Coordinates of C-alpha atoms in Angstrom, one line a residue:
M1383 CA 2.6 -6.6 -27.3
V1384 CA -0.5 -5.0 -26.0
T1385 CA -3.6 -3.6 -27.7
D1386 CA -4.6 0.1 -27.5
I1387 CA -7.3 -0.8 -25.0
E1388 CA -4.8 -2.6 -22.8
T1389 CA -2.4 0.3 -23.1
N1390 CA -5.0 2.7 -21.8
M1391 CA -6.0 0.3 -19.1
I1392 CA -2.4 -0.1 -18.0
E1393 CA -1.9 3.7 -17.9
G1394 CA -5.0 4.0 -15.8
L1395 CA -3.7 1.2 -13.4
K1396 CA -0.4 3.1 -13.1
E1397 CA -2.4 6.2 -12.1
G1398 CA -4.5 4.2 -9.6
S1399 CA -7.8 4.6 -11.5
P1400 CA -10.7 2.6 -10.0
K1401 CA -12.2 2.5 -13.5
A1402 CA -9.1 0.9 -14.9
Q1403 CA -9.0 -1.5 -12.0
Q1404 CA -12.6 -2.5 -12.7
M1405 CA -11.9 -2.9 -16.4
M1406 CA -9.0 -5.2 -15.6
V1407 CA -11.1 -7.4 -13.3
E1408 CA -13.9 -7.5 -15.9
R1409 CA -11.4 -8.3 -18.7
Y1410 CA -9.2 -10.9 -16.9
G1411 CA -11.2 -12.0 -13.9
R1412 CA -12.6 -15.2 -15.4
H1413 CA -9.2 -16.2 -16.8
V1414 CA -7.5 -15.6 -13.4
F1415 CA -10.2 -17.5 -11.4
N1416 CA -10.2 -20.4 -13.8
Q1417 CA -6.4 -20.6 -13.5
V1418 CA -6.2 -20.5 -9.7
V1419 CA -9.3 -22.8 -9.1
R1420 CA -7.5 -25.6 -11.0
L1421 CA -4.5 -25.3 -8.7
L1422 CA -6.1 -24.9 -5.3
P1423 CA -8.0 -27.4 -3.2
S1424 CA -11.3 -25.5 -2.9
V1425 CA -13.3 -22.6 -4.4
E1426 CA -12.9 -20.7 -1.2
D1427 CA -9.2 -20.9 -1.4
A1428 CA -9.3 -19.9 -5.1
E1429 CA -11.4 -16.8 -4.2
E1430 CA -8.8 -15.8 -1.6
V1431 CA -5.9 -16.1 -4.0
Y1432 CA -8.0 -14.4 -6.8
Q1433 CA -8.2 -11.3 -4.7
D1434 CA -4.5 -11.5 -3.9
V1435 CA -3.6 -11.7 -7.6
F1436 CA -5.4 -8.5 -8.5
L1437 CA -4.0 -6.7 -5.5
K1438 CA -0.5 -7.8 -6.5
V1439 CA -1.1 -6.6 -10.1
F1440 CA -2.4 -3.3 -8.9
L1441 CA 0.6 -2.7 -6.6
N1442 CA 3.2 -3.9 -9.1
I1443 CA 1.8 -2.5 -12.4
N1444 CA 5.0 -0.4 -12.8
R1445 CA 7.0 -3.6 -13.0
Y1446 CA 5.2 -4.8 -16.2
E1447 CA 7.5 -4.6 -19.2
E1448 CA 5.5 -4.5 -22.4
E1449 CA 8.4 -5.5 -24.5
K1450 CA 9.0 -8.8 -22.5
S1451 CA 5.5 -10.3 -22.5
F1452 CA 1.9 -9.9 -23.3
F1453 CA -0.1 -8.4 -20.4
K1454 CA -2.3 -11.5 -20.0
T1455 CA 0.8 -13.6 -19.8
W1456 CA 2.2 -11.4 -17.0
V1457 CA -1.1 -11.5 -15.1
S1458 CA -1.2 -15.3 -15.6
R1459 CA 2.3 -15.7 -14.2
I1460 CA 1.3 -13.7 -11.1
A1461 CA -1.8 -15.9 -10.7
Y1462 CA 0.3 -19.0 -10.9
N1463 CA 3.0 -17.7 -8.5
E1464 CA 0.4 -16.6 -6.0
S1465 CA -1.3 -20.0 -6.1
I1466 CA 2.0 -21.8 -5.6
T1467 CA 2.9 -19.5 -2.8
W1468 CA -0.5 -20.2 -1.1
L1469 CA 0.1 -24.0 -1.5
R1470 CA 3.5 -23.8 0.0
H1471 CA 2.3 -21.7 2.9
K1472 CA -0.5 -24.2 3.6
R1473 CA 1.9 -27.1 3.1
Q1474 CA -0.3 -28.6 0.5
Q1475 CA 1.1 -31.3 -1.7
M1476 CA 0.1 -31.8 -5.3
I1477 CA 0.4 -35.0 -7.2
Y1478 CA 0.1 -35.1 -11.0
F1479 CA -1.2 -37.9 -13.2
E1480 CA -1.1 -38.2 -17.0
D1481 CA -4.4 -38.9 -18.8
E1482 CA -5.0 -41.0 -21.9
D1483 CA -4.4 -37.9 -24.2
G1484 CA -1.0 -37.1 -22.8
G1485 CA -2.4 -34.2 -20.7
Y1486 CA -1.8 -33.8 -17.0
Y1487 CA -4.2 -33.2 -14.1
G1488 CA -3.4 -32.7 -10.5
Y1489 CA -4.8 -33.4 -7.1
N1490 CA -4.2 -31.3 -4.1
L1491 CA -3.6 -33.5 -1.1
K1492 CA -3.6 -32.8 2.6
V1493 CA -1.4 -35.8 3.6
S1494 CA 1.7 -36.5 5.5
E1495 CA 5.1 -36.6 3.7
E1496 CA 5.1 -40.4 4.1
V1497 CA 1.7 -40.8 2.3
Y1498 CA 2.7 -38.3 -0.4
A1499 CA 5.9 -40.3 -1.0
A1500 CA 4.0 -43.6 -1.2
L1501 CA 1.6 -42.0 -3.7
E1502 CA 4.5 -40.9 -5.9
V1503 CA 5.9 -44.4 -5.8
G1504 CA 2.6 -45.9 -6.7
K1505 CA 2.2 -43.4 -9.6
T1506 CA 5.6 -44.5 -10.9
I1507 CA 4.7 -48.1 -10.7
L1508 CA 1.5 -47.5 -12.6
A1509 CA 3.3 -45.4 -15.2
S1510 CA 3.8 -48.5 -17.3
G1511 CA 0.9 -50.6 -18.7
E1512 CA 0.0 -51.6 -15.2
K1513 CA -2.2 -48.5 -14.9
D1514 CA -4.6 -50.1 -17.3
L1515 CA -5.0 -53.0 -14.8
Y1516 CA -5.6 -50.5 -12.0
N1517 CA -8.3 -48.7 -14.0
G1518 CA -10.1 -52.0 -14.6
T1519 CA -9.4 -52.2 -18.4

């Protein structure tokens, strides 16, 4: 499930090659950053998690199993897990809304549990056609 270039890069990562590490950051850096910046409340937080993701990949490269997933998928899962771990650690709350196209977008909130619960209730109430009234349409 990996290309020859990825195979060589993974072998280099297993050997601790700085060249392979640089290649990985160049190859997957933008993807990882775009993924974590969507989940975290600020660019600064995303930059912190971004570094953690690559460190975790470098330290755990021997756990990657080629037959189970694409390498990019494995890296993406680490990025997602590191972002969620960061949010849990910082006690952030995320609330999701559905857009007109059926997609979802989220907001990171620094609020009390009571406010978060109220927002969830409000979102449920607006889930019907009432959300059009709220949007002014």
